[in-house]
PDB file of C-alpha atoms in Angstrom:
ATOM      1  CA  MET B 152     -28.290   9.435 -19.722  1.00 48.00           C
ATOM      2  CA  VAL B 153     -26.062   9.551 -16.628  1.00 48.00           C
ATOM      3  CA  LYS B 154     -22.565  10.800 -17.355  1.00 52.00           C
ATOM      4  CA  LYS B 155     -19.924   8.187 -16.595  1.00 54.00           C
ATOM      5  CA  ILE B 156     -17.691   9.160 -13.682  1.00 58.00           C
ATOM      6  CA  GLU B 157     -14.057   8.672 -14.586  1.00 69.00           C
ATOM      7  CA  PRO B 158     -11.886   7.636 -11.635  1.00 77.00           C
ATOM      8  CA  TRP B 159      -9.078   9.930 -10.551  1.00 84.00           C
ATOM      9  CA  PHE B 160      -5.813   8.076 -10.151  1.00 88.00           C
ATOM     10  CA  GLY B 161      -4.077   9.722  -7.217  1.00 92.00           C
ATOM     11  CA  PHE B 162      -0.624   9.486  -5.655  1.00 94.00           C
ATOM     12  CA  THR B 163      -1.449   6.242  -3.832  1.00 92.00           C
ATOM     13  CA  GLU B 164      -2.299   4.313  -7.011  1.00 88.00           C
ATOM     14  CA  ASP B 165       0.613   1.926  -7.689  1.00 85.00           C
ATOM     15  CA  LYS B 166       1.421   3.058 -11.207  1.00 87.00           C
ATOM     16  CA  VAL B 167       0.982   6.756 -10.446  1.00 92.00           C
ATOM     17  CA  PHE B 168       3.156   6.458  -7.338  1.00 93.00           C
ATOM     18  CA  GLY B 169       5.948   4.915  -9.394  1.00 91.00           C
ATOM     19  CA  MET B 170       5.716   7.511 -12.167  1.00 92.00           C
ATOM     20  CA  VAL B 171       5.842  10.413  -9.710  1.00 95.00           C
ATOM     21  CA  MET B 172       8.651   8.894  -7.654  1.00 93.00           C
ATOM     22  CA  GLU B 173      10.891   8.191 -10.654  1.00 92.00           C
ATOM     23  CA  ASN B 174      11.881  11.851 -10.539  1.00 94.00           C
ATOM     24  CA  LYS B 175      15.115  11.725  -8.504  1.00 93.00           C
ATOM     25  CA  ASP B 176      14.780  15.273  -7.181  1.00 95.00           C
ATOM     26  CA  PHE B 177      11.315  14.590  -5.786  1.00 96.00           C
ATOM     27  CA  CYS B 178      12.352  11.200  -4.430  1.00 94.00           C
ATOM     28  CA  LYS B 179      15.401  12.740  -2.711  1.00 95.00           C
ATOM     29  CA  TYR B 180      13.204  15.471  -1.224  1.00 96.00           C
ATOM     30  CA  LEU B 181      10.708  12.906   0.063  1.00 96.00           C
ATOM     31  CA  LEU B 182      13.474  10.925   1.749  1.00 95.00           C
ATOM     32  CA  GLU B 183      14.882  14.120   3.249  1.00 95.00           C
ATOM     33  CA  ILE B 184      11.605  15.108   4.908  1.00 96.00           C
ATOM     34  CA  ILE B 185      10.969  11.567   6.148  1.00 97.00           C
ATOM     35  CA  ILE B 186      14.522  11.038   7.491  1.00 95.00           C
ATOM     36  CA  PRO B 187      15.990  14.563   7.846  1.00 92.00           C
ATOM     37  CA  ASP B 188      19.081  13.461   9.814  1.00 91.00           C
ATOM     38  CA  LEU B 189      20.550  11.537   6.867  1.00 87.00           C
ATOM     39  CA  LYS B 190      21.539  14.574   4.788  1.00 87.00           C
ATOM     40  CA  ILE B 191      21.327  12.761   1.458  1.00 89.00           C
ATOM     41  CA  LYS B 192      23.597  14.468  -1.083  1.00 88.00           C
ATOM     42  CA  LYS B 193      22.697  12.479  -4.172  1.00 89.00           C
ATOM     43  CA  ILE B 194      20.595   9.561  -5.350  1.00 90.00           C
ATOM     44  CA  ASP B 195      22.847   7.247  -7.341  1.00 88.00           C
ATOM     45  CA  TRP B 196      20.240   4.762  -8.523  1.00 85.00           C
ATOM     46  CA  LEU B 197      16.442   4.583  -8.566  1.00 87.00           C
ATOM     47  CA  ASP B 198      14.126   1.956  -9.959  1.00 80.00           C
ATOM     48  CA  LYS B 199      10.417   1.212  -9.633  1.00 77.00           C
ATOM     49  CA  GLN B 200       8.378  -1.982  -9.624  1.00 72.00           C
ATOM     50  CA  VAL B 201      11.531  -3.984  -8.898  1.00 72.00           C
ATOM     51  CA  GLU B 202      11.098  -7.739  -8.812  1.00 67.00           C
ATOM     52  CA  ILE B 203      13.368  -9.648  -6.436  1.00 61.00           C
ATOM     53  CA  ASN B 204      13.145 -13.359  -7.066  1.00 57.00           C
ATOM     54  CA  ASN B 205      15.436 -16.218  -6.164  1.00 51.00           C
ATOM     55  CA  LEU B 206      15.994 -17.917  -9.512  1.00 47.00           C
ATOM     56  CA  LYS B 207      17.393 -21.032  -7.833  1.00 49.00           C
ATOM     57  CA  ARG B 208      14.206 -21.419  -5.782  1.00 44.00           C
ATOM     58  CA  LYS B 209      11.686 -19.861  -8.159  1.00 44.00           C
ATOM     59  CA  ASN B 210       8.923 -22.331  -7.320  1.00 45.00           C
ATOM     60  CA  GLU B 211       9.560 -22.235  -3.590  1.00 43.00           C
ATOM     61  CA  ALA B 212      10.295 -18.642  -2.582  1.00 45.00           C
ATOM     62  CA  LYS B 213       7.575 -15.992  -2.574  1.00 48.00           C
ATOM     63  CA  GLU B 214       8.126 -13.334  -5.231  1.00 55.00           C
ATOM     64  CA  VAL B 215       8.620  -9.737  -4.116  1.00 61.00           C
ATOM     65  CA  ARG B 216       7.760  -6.661  -6.162  1.00 70.00           C
ATOM     66  CA  LEU B 217       9.099  -3.478  -4.562  1.00 77.00           C
ATOM     67  CA  ASP B 218       7.390  -0.175  -5.407  1.00 81.00           C
ATOM     68  CA  VAL B 219      10.481   2.067  -5.352  1.00 87.00           C
ATOM     69  CA  LEU B 220      14.081   1.052  -4.643  1.00 87.00           C
ATOM     70  CA  VAL B 221      16.791   3.688  -4.163  1.00 90.00           C
ATOM     71  CA  THR B 222      20.493   3.876  -3.280  1.00 90.00           C
ATOM     72  CA  ASP B 223      22.160   7.146  -2.250  1.00 90.00           C
ATOM     73  CA  HIS B 224      25.693   8.555  -2.412  1.00 89.00           C
ATOM     74  CA  GLU B 225      26.768   6.476   0.591  1.00 88.00           C
ATOM     75  CA  GLY B 226      25.336   3.216  -0.727  1.00 87.00           C
ATOM     76  CA  ARG B 227      22.425   3.186   1.715  1.00 91.00           C
ATOM     77  CA  VAL B 228      19.392   1.323   0.418  1.00 92.00           C
ATOM     78  CA  PHE B 229      15.831   2.674   0.629  1.00 93.00           C
ATOM     79  CA  ASN B 230      12.686   0.720  -0.150  1.00 93.00           C
ATOM     80  CA  ILE B 231       9.599   2.961  -0.326  1.00 93.00           C
ATOM     81  CA  GLU B 232       6.258   1.172  -0.431  1.00 92.00           C
ATOM     82  CA  MET B 233       2.706   2.453  -0.838  1.00 91.00           C
ATOM     83  CA  GLN B 234       0.270   0.431   1.275  1.00 88.00           C
ATOM     84  CA  THR B 235      -3.439   1.022   0.694  1.00 84.00           C
ATOM     85  CA  THR B 236      -4.886  -2.085   2.334  1.00 78.00           C
ATOM     86  CA  ASP B 237      -4.436  -3.108   5.964  1.00 76.00           C
ATOM     87  CA  GLN B 238      -3.768  -6.839   5.945  1.00 69.00           C
ATOM     88  CA  ASP B 239      -2.500  -6.722   9.521  1.00 75.00           C
ATOM     89  CA  ASP B 240       0.911  -7.996   8.449  1.00 80.00           C
ATOM     90  CA  ILE B 241       3.066  -4.892   8.036  1.00 87.00           C
ATOM     91  CA  GLY B 242       5.745  -6.075  10.472  1.00 89.00           C
ATOM     92  CA  ARG B 243       6.199  -9.440   8.797  1.00 88.00           C
ATOM     93  CA  ARG B 244       5.970  -7.873   5.343  1.00 86.00           C
ATOM     94  CA  MET B 245       8.802  -5.496   6.263  1.00 91.00           C
ATOM     95  CA  ARG B 246      10.829  -8.399   7.583  1.00 90.00           C
ATOM     96  CA  TYR B 247      10.439 -10.337   4.326  1.00 86.00           C
ATOM     97  CA  TYR B 248      11.226  -7.339   2.121  1.00 86.00           C
ATOM     98  CA  LEU B 249      14.365  -6.702   4.150  1.00 88.00           C
ATOM     99  CA  SER B 250      15.513 -10.312   3.807  1.00 85.00           C
ATOM    100  CA  ARG B 251      15.164 -10.108   0.024  1.00 81.00           C
ATOM    101  CA  LEU B 252      16.980  -6.758  -0.076  1.00 83.00           C
ATOM    102  CA  ASP B 253      19.880  -8.175   1.924  1.00 81.00           C
ATOM    103  CA  LEU B 254      20.076 -11.184  -0.336  1.00 76.00           C
ATOM    104  CA  ARG B 255      20.243  -9.164  -3.534  1.00 75.00           C
ATOM    105  CA  TYR B 256      21.473  -5.636  -2.800  1.00 73.00           C
ATOM    106  CA  THR B 257      23.099  -4.958   0.559  1.00 70.00           C
ATOM    107  CA  LEU B 258      25.800  -7.640   0.714  1.00 68.00           C
ATOM    108  CA  ASN B 259      28.077  -8.212  -2.259  1.00 63.00           C
ATOM    109  CA  LYS B 260      29.509 -11.682  -2.837  1.00 58.00           C
ATOM    110  CA  GLY B 261      32.786 -12.214  -1.006  1.00 58.00           C
ATOM    111  CA  ASN B 262      32.131  -9.555   1.642  1.00 66.00           C
ATOM    112  CA  THR B 263      31.485 -10.126   5.328  1.00 69.00           C
ATOM    113  CA  TYR B 264      28.386  -9.220   7.317  1.00 74.00           C
ATOM    114  CA  ARG B 265      30.172  -6.039   8.379  1.00 73.00           C
ATOM    115  CA  ASN B 266      29.725  -4.875   4.796  1.00 74.00           C
ATOM    116  CA  LEU B 267      25.934  -5.014   4.955  1.00 82.00           C
ATOM    117  CA  LYS B 268      24.633  -1.636   3.825  1.00 87.00           C
ATOM    118  CA  ASP B 269      22.263   0.396   5.972  1.00 90.00           C
ATOM    119  CA  ALA B 270      18.700  -0.313   4.877  1.00 93.00           C
ATOM    120  CA  PHE B 271      15.532   1.747   5.303  1.00 95.00           C
ATOM    121  CA  ILE B 272      12.083   0.229   4.773  1.00 95.00           C
ATOM    122  CA  ILE B 273       9.457   2.978   4.446  1.00 96.00           C
ATOM    123  CA  PHE B 274       5.744   2.208   4.249  1.00 95.00           C
ATOM    124  CA  LEU B 275       3.391   5.012   3.233  1.00 95.00           C
ATOM    125  CA  CYS B 276      -0.104   3.961   4.329  1.00 93.00           C
ATOM    126  CA  ASN B 277      -3.502   5.535   3.761  1.00 90.00           C
ATOM    127  CA  PHE B 278      -5.866   3.017   5.317  1.00 86.00           C
ATOM    128  CA  LYS B 279      -7.985   3.314   8.442  1.00 84.00           C
ATOM    129  CA  PRO B 280      -5.562   3.210  11.386  1.00 85.00           C
ATOM    130  CA  LYS B 281      -5.867   1.396  14.684  1.00 84.00           C
ATOM    131  CA  LYS B 282      -6.605   3.453  17.801  1.00 84.00           C
ATOM    132  CA  ASP B 283      -3.013   3.626  19.001  1.00 86.00           C
ATOM    133  CA  ASP B 284      -1.423   4.311  15.586  1.00 88.00           C
ATOM    134  CA  LYS B 285       0.534   7.529  15.095  1.00 93.00           C
ATOM    135  CA  PHE B 286       1.124   9.484  11.905  1.00 96.00           C
ATOM    136  CA  TYR B 287       4.884   8.791  11.977  1.00 96.00           C
ATOM    137  CA  GLU B 288       6.489   5.808  13.665  1.00 96.00           C
ATOM    138  CA  SER B 289      10.070   4.594  13.322  1.00 95.00           C
ATOM    139  CA  TYR B 290      11.315   1.236  14.562  1.00 94.00           C
ATOM    140  CA  HIS B 291      14.708  -0.155  15.571  1.00 94.00           C
ATOM    141  CA  THR B 292      15.879  -3.224  17.468  1.00 92.00           C
ATOM    142  CA  TYR B 293      16.307  -2.684  21.224  1.00 93.00           C
ATOM    143  CA  SER B 294      17.151  -4.886  24.188  1.00 94.00           C
ATOM    144  CA  ASP B 295      14.082  -6.131  26.068  1.00 93.00           C
ATOM    145  CA  GLN B 296      16.007  -5.788  29.314  1.00 94.00           C
ATOM    146  CA  ASP B 297      17.598  -2.402  28.647  1.00 93.00           C
ATOM    147  CA  ARG B 298      15.838  -0.045  26.240  1.00 89.00           C
ATOM    148  CA  SER B 299      18.890   2.216  26.190  1.00 92.00           C
ATOM    149  CA  LYS B 300      20.768  -0.483  24.264  1.00 94.00           C
ATOM    150  CA  GLN B 301      20.122  -0.576  20.535  1.00 93.00           C
ATOM    151  CA  LEU B 302      21.256  -3.459  18.379  1.00 91.00           C
ATOM    152  CA  GLN B 303      23.341  -1.898  15.621  1.00 90.00           C
ATOM    153  CA  ASP B 304      21.903  -3.900  12.723  1.00 90.00           C
ATOM    154  CA  GLY B 305      21.776  -0.954  10.322  1.00 90.00           C
ATOM    155  CA  VAL B 306      18.015  -1.285   9.806  1.00 93.00           C
ATOM    156  CA  THR B 307      15.380   1.438  10.154  1.00 95.00           C
ATOM    157  CA  LYS B 308      11.681   0.785   9.564  1.00 96.00           C
ATOM    158  CA  ILE B 309       9.310   3.727   9.149  1.00 97.00           C
ATOM    159  CA  ILE B 310       5.520   3.719   8.892  1.00 96.00           C
ATOM    160  CA  ILE B 311       3.562   6.842   7.910  1.00 96.00           C
ATOM    161  CA  ASN B 312      -0.237   6.803   7.836  1.00 95.00           C
ATOM    162  CA  SER B 313      -1.911   9.765   6.166  1.00 95.00           C
ATOM    163  CA  GLN B 314      -5.234   8.930   7.832  1.00 93.00           C
ATOM    164  CA  VAL B 315      -3.858   9.871  11.281  1.00 95.00           C
ATOM    165  CA  SER B 316      -3.727  13.460  12.585  1.00 94.00           C
ATOM    166  CA  THR B 317      -0.589  15.336  11.491  1.00 95.00           C
ATOM    167  CA  GLU B 318      -0.617  17.636  14.516  1.00 95.00           C
ATOM    168  CA  GLY B 319       2.940  18.433  15.580  1.00 95.00           C
ATOM    169  CA  GLN B 320       4.488  17.299  12.284  1.00 96.00           C
ATOM    170  CA  SER B 321       6.569  19.443   9.911  1.00 96.00           C
ATOM    171  CA  GLU B 322       4.809  21.377   7.164  1.00 97.00           C
ATOM    172  CA  ASP B 323       6.485  19.073   4.626  1.00 97.00           C
ATOM    173  CA  LEU B 324       5.038  15.916   6.205  1.00 97.00           C
ATOM    174  CA  LYS B 325       1.624  17.560   6.515  1.00 97.00           C
ATOM    175  CA  ALA B 326       1.802  18.279   2.794  1.00 97.00           C
ATOM    176  CA  LEU B 327       2.761  14.663   2.099  1.00 97.00           C
ATOM    177  CA  ALA B 328      -0.338  13.512   3.988  1.00 97.00           C
ATOM    178  CA  LYS B 329      -2.503  15.824   1.885  1.00 96.00           C
ATOM    179  CA  LEU B 330      -0.963  14.508  -1.322  1.00 97.00           C
ATOM    180  CA  MET B 331      -1.676  10.932  -0.215  1.00 96.00           C
ATOM    181  CA  ASN B 332      -5.266  11.900   0.615  1.00 94.00           C
ATOM    182  CA  ASN B 333      -5.846  13.572  -2.784  1.00 93.00           C
ATOM    183  CA  GLU B 334      -6.074  17.005  -1.173  1.00 95.00           C
ATOM    184  CA  PRO B 335      -4.593  20.144  -2.790  1.00 95.00           C
ATOM    185  CA  VAL B 336      -1.112  21.131  -1.574  1.00 96.00           C
ATOM    186  CA  ASN B 337       0.415  24.611  -1.691  1.00 95.00           C
ATOM    187  CA  LEU B 338       3.899  24.449  -0.217  1.00 93.00           C
ATOM    188  CA  ASN B 339       6.858  24.281  -2.596  1.00 95.00           C
ATOM    189  CA  LYS B 340       8.127  23.304  -6.048  1.00 97.00           C
ATOM    190  CA  HIS B 341       8.369  19.628  -5.128  1.00 97.00           C
ATOM    191  CA  PHE B 342       4.680  19.233  -4.390  1.00 97.00           C
ATOM    192  CA  ASP B 343       3.874  21.463  -7.366  1.00 97.00           C
ATOM    193  CA  TYR B 344       5.741  18.944  -9.516  1.00 97.00           C
ATOM    194  CA  ALA B 345       3.970  15.947  -7.951  1.00 97.00           C
ATOM    195  CA  GLN B 346       0.501  17.419  -8.463  1.00 97.00           C
ATOM    196  CA  ARG B 347       1.329  18.535 -11.996  1.00 97.00           C
ATOM    197  CA  ARG B 348       2.647  15.051 -12.840  1.00 96.00           C
ATOM    198  CA  ILE B 349      -0.451  13.369 -11.387  1.00 95.00           C
ATOM    199  CA  LYS B 350      -2.636  15.697 -13.467  1.00 94.00           C
ATOM    200  CA  GLU B 351      -0.635  14.894 -16.618  1.00 94.00           C
ATOM    201  CA  ILE B 352      -1.012  11.175 -15.984  1.00 92.00           C
ATOM    202  CA  ASN B 353      -4.769  11.473 -15.561  1.00 92.00           C
ATOM    203  CA  GLU B 354      -5.142  13.606 -18.679  1.00 91.00           C
ATOM    204  CA  ASP B 355      -3.113  11.305 -20.947  1.00 89.00           C
ATOM    205  CA  PRO B 356      -5.420   8.737 -22.626  1.00 87.00           C
ATOM    206  CA  GLU B 357      -2.655   6.214 -23.321  1.00 88.00           C
ATOM    207  CA  THR B 358      -1.344   6.311 -19.756  1.00 86.00           C
ATOM    208  CA  ARG B 359      -4.863   6.062 -18.346  1.00 85.00           C
ATOM    209  CA  GLU B 360      -5.492   3.035 -20.546  1.00 82.00           C
ATOM    210  CA  LYS B 361      -2.389   1.334 -19.143  1.00 81.00           C
ATOM    211  CA  ILE B 362      -3.505   2.101 -15.603  1.00 79.00           C
ATOM    212  CA  MET B 363      -6.999   0.830 -16.351  1.00 75.00           C
ATOM    213  CA  LEU B 364      -5.495  -2.403 -17.683  1.00 72.00           C
ATOM    214  CA  TYR B 365      -3.502  -2.704 -14.482  1.00 67.00           C
ATOM    215  CA  GLU B 366      -6.641  -1.946 -12.450  1.00 64.00           C
ATOM    216  CA  THR B 367      -8.484  -4.679 -14.359  1.00 65.00           C
ATOM    217  CA  ARG B 368      -5.862  -7.168 -13.266  1.00 59.00           C
ATOM    218  CA  MET B 369      -6.222  -5.881  -9.726  1.00 57.00           C
ATOM    219  CA  LEU B 370      -9.989  -6.321 -10.026  1.00 57.00           C
ATOM    220  CA  GLU B 371      -9.440  -9.957 -10.898  1.00 55.00           C
ATOM    221  CA  ARG B 372      -7.600 -10.254  -7.601  1.00 52.00           C
ATOM    222  CA  GLU B 373     -10.457  -8.431  -5.857  1.00 53.00           C
ATOM    223  CA  GLN B 374     -12.938 -10.855  -7.321  1.00 54.00           C
ATOM    224  CA  ALA B 375     -10.810 -13.722  -6.068  1.00 56.00           C
ATOM    225  CA  ALA B 376     -10.791 -12.098  -2.641  1.00 51.00           C
ATOM    226  CA  GLY B 377     -14.527 -11.585  -2.899  1.00 51.00           C
ATOM    227  CA  LYS B 378     -14.957 -15.263  -3.709  1.00 54.00           C
ATOM    228  CA  ALA B 379     -12.931 -16.096  -0.605  1.00 53.00           C
ATOM    229  CA  GLY B 380     -15.227 -13.853   1.447  1.00 52.00           C
ATOM    230  CA  TYR B 381     -18.246 -15.531  -0.118  1.00 51.00           C
ATOM    231  CA  GLU B 382     -16.909 -18.959   0.786  1.00 55.00           C
ATOM    232  CA  GLN B 383     -16.155 -17.856   4.332  1.00 57.00           C
ATOM    233  CA  GLY B 384     -19.703 -16.598   4.704  1.00 54.00           C
ATOM    234  CA  MET B 385     -21.007 -19.900   3.367  1.00 50.00           C
ATOM    235  CA  GLN B 386     -18.934 -21.848   5.857  1.00 59.00           C
ATOM    236  CA  ARG B 387     -20.190 -19.708   8.741  1.00 57.00           C
ATOM    237  CA  GLY B 388     -23.761 -20.233   7.624  1.00 53.00           C
ATOM    238  CA  ILE B 389     -23.354 -23.991   7.284  1.00 50.00           C
ATOM    239  CA  LYS B 390     -21.708 -24.171  10.700  1.00 57.00           C
ATOM    240  CA  GLN B 391     -24.589 -22.257  12.271  1.00 55.00           C
ATOM    241  CA  GLY B 392     -27.088 -24.519  10.554  1.00 52.00           C
ATOM    242  CA  ARG B 393     -25.351 -27.671  11.749  1.00 52.00           C
ATOM    243  CA  ALA B 394     -25.305 -26.303  15.273  1.00 52.00           C
ATOM    244  CA  VAL B 395     -29.102 -26.241  15.159  1.00 49.00           C
ATOM    245  CA  GLY B 396     -29.002 -29.919  14.265  1.00 48.00           C
ATOM    246  CA  LYS B 397     -32.088 -29.949  12.073  1.00 45.00           C
ATOM    247  CA  GLN B 398     -32.553 -30.042   8.334  1.00 50.00           C
ATOM    248  CA  GLU B 399     -34.408 -26.738   8.358  1.00 49.00           C
ATOM    249  CA  GLY B 400     -31.617 -25.220  10.416  1.00 48.00           C
ATOM    250  CA  LEU B 401     -29.092 -26.334   7.804  1.00 45.00           C
ATOM    251  CA  LYS B 402     -31.176 -24.736   5.038  1.00 50.00           C
ATOM    252  CA  GLN B 403     -31.356 -21.496   7.008  1.00 54.00           C
ATOM    253  CA  GLY B 404     -27.620 -21.645   7.559  1.00 50.00           C
ATOM    254  CA  LEU B 405     -26.995 -22.074   3.855  1.00 49.00           C
ATOM    255  CA  ARG B 406     -29.230 -19.108   3.037  1.00 56.00           C
ATOM    256  CA  ARG B 407     -27.475 -16.960   5.609  1.00 60.00           C
ATOM    257  CA  GLY B 408     -24.144 -18.135   4.284  1.00 58.00           C
ATOM    258  CA  VAL B 409     -25.017 -17.073   0.747  1.00 58.00           C
ATOM    259  CA  GLU B 410     -26.223 -13.661   1.949  1.00 69.00           C
ATOM    260  CA  GLN B 411     -23.226 -13.094   4.208  1.00 68.00           C
ATOM    261  CA  GLY B 412     -20.834 -14.214   1.500  1.00 69.00           C
ATOM    262  CA  LYS B 413     -22.196 -11.618  -0.902  1.00 76.00           C
ATOM    263  CA  VAL B 414     -21.978  -8.879   1.732  1.00 79.00           C
ATOM    264  CA  ASP B 415     -18.379  -9.836   2.544  1.00 76.00           C
ATOM    265  CA  SER B 416     -17.508  -9.743  -1.156  1.00 73.00           C
ATOM    266  CA  ALA B 417     -19.087  -6.303  -1.581  1.00 79.00           C
ATOM    267  CA  LYS B 418     -17.180  -4.927   1.417  1.00 80.00           C
ATOM    268  CA  ILE B 419     -13.845  -6.180   0.094  1.00 76.00           C
ATOM    269  CA  ILE B 420     -14.401  -4.798  -3.399  1.00 76.00           C
ATOM    270  CA  LEU B 421     -15.650  -1.409  -2.132  1.00 78.00           C
ATOM    271  CA  GLU B 422     -12.646  -1.025   0.152  1.00 76.00           C
ATOM    272  CA  ASN B 423     -10.193  -1.992  -2.591  1.00 70.00           C
ATOM    273  CA  GLN B 424     -11.768   0.554  -4.942  1.00 70.00           C
ATOM    274  CA  LEU B 425     -11.351   3.266  -2.293  1.00 71.00           C
ATOM    275  CA  ASN B 426      -7.764   2.225  -1.636  1.00 64.00           C
ATOM    276  CA  ASN B 427      -6.977   2.501  -5.335  1.00 59.00           C
ATOM    277  CA  GLY B 428      -7.994   6.163  -5.515  1.00 60.00           C
ATOM    278  CA  SER B 429     -11.721   6.052  -6.304  1.00 67.00           C
ATOM    279  CA  THR B 430     -14.068   8.405  -4.492  1.00 73.00           C
ATOM    280  CA  LEU B 431     -16.777   6.915  -2.296  1.00 80.00           C
ATOM    281  CA  GLU B 432     -19.314   7.774  -5.005  1.00 81.00           C
ATOM    282  CA  GLN B 433     -17.282   6.018  -7.692  1.00 75.00           C
ATOM    283  CA  ALA B 434     -16.632   2.955  -5.538  1.00 78.00           C
ATOM    284  CA  THR B 435     -20.317   2.717  -4.569  1.00 84.00           C
ATOM    285  CA  GLU B 436     -21.428   2.876  -8.188  1.00 80.00           C
ATOM    286  CA  PHE B 437     -18.858   0.226  -9.123  1.00 76.00           C
ATOM    287  CA  VAL B 438     -20.170  -2.215  -6.484  1.00 80.00           C
ATOM    288  CA  ARG B 439     -23.795  -1.407  -7.309  1.00 81.00           C
ATOM    289  CA  ASN B 440     -23.221  -2.355 -10.937  1.00 75.00           C
ATOM    290  CA  LEU B 441     -21.940  -5.770  -9.837  1.00 72.00           C
ATOM    291  CA  LYS B 442     -25.423  -6.482  -8.406  1.00 75.00           C
ATOM    292  CA  LEU B 443     -24.025  -8.600  -5.580  1.00 75.00           C
ATOM    293  CA  ILE B 444     -26.337  -7.182  -2.928  1.00 82.00           C
ATOM    294  CA  SER B 445     -29.409  -4.979  -2.649  1.00 86.00           C
ATOM    295  CA  ASP B 446     -29.116  -1.191  -2.613  1.00 86.00           C
ATOM    296  CA  LYS B 447     -30.280  -1.257   1.009  1.00 87.00           C
ATOM    297  CA  GLU B 448     -27.440  -3.573   2.020  1.00 87.00           C
ATOM    298  CA  LEU B 449     -24.988  -1.484   0.014  1.00 87.00           C
ATOM    299  CA  GLU B 450     -26.147   1.687   1.797  1.00 88.00           C
ATOM    300  CA  LYS B 451     -25.366   0.053   5.146  1.00 88.00           C
ATOM    301  CA  ILE B 452     -21.808  -0.684   4.010  1.00 87.00           C
ATOM    302  CA  VAL B 453     -21.294   2.774   2.499  1.00 87.00           C
ATOM    303  CA  ALA B 454     -22.502   4.408   5.744  1.00 87.00           C
ATOM    304  CA  MET B 455     -19.424   2.963   7.472  1.00 83.00           C
ATOM    305  CA  TYR B 456     -17.174   5.108   5.272  1.00 79.00           C
ATOM    306  CA  LYS B 457     -18.984   8.433   5.715  1.00 74.00           C
TER     307      LYS B 457
END
């Protein structure tokens, strides 16, 4: 009998990320190494999995669930997000998160726009980067005509991708990348705490059960995404068949559509499993058990991640 491989829930898993970050000392340290010029003295308030909804427009406005929301001693607001899937919408996602933050947290009723608090949107990413991506990138608003002029809107956006080379970065940021990549870190008490906490979470049956329940809900979303991929493959196949213009061509297109749809579904599910902390071996076994595609087709997909 083959021993069941239990998944390791690392720092990038939503629930684990929140449980590690709820420690104010670690959260303050993380902000300090990401934005060293701020000199944060104290974190006044920290919350995780914060929902920001507009109750007056509940059925119209898109709900937002922020991973970690922090205010410091000067009232500055920090939103720290873990991003494990590249949906090619980071810029617009940051824009929307910022709009919800401004609505709820950075401008108190009765104040003017001058009272808007400085806001920092930080995305920690561990997905395959694009060719021109850098490990650390910060963004502000500049004039198109004169790059020396910065619009003082009080907003800083930062993107860190642990899958990019950390050459030239501080030892602290290199350690952060290792933590995000489930690699051992030997640097200081802060990373000792994070790794110890992650280990405790993984060794606690009740906590693991809660995470597994959460992962099950995420799987339901994956299956929905897989269905979308299946339908897209079907549509491509039908379109190809119609282009042939013959009944046999349409049948071939349908067959290709079914096959492509299953492959697309398998790719999506495998990638989501990897993004949620599973090893390649664990993710492969998970997809294999779904019996969507043949082992040969699965091997072709897995080869892309080796």
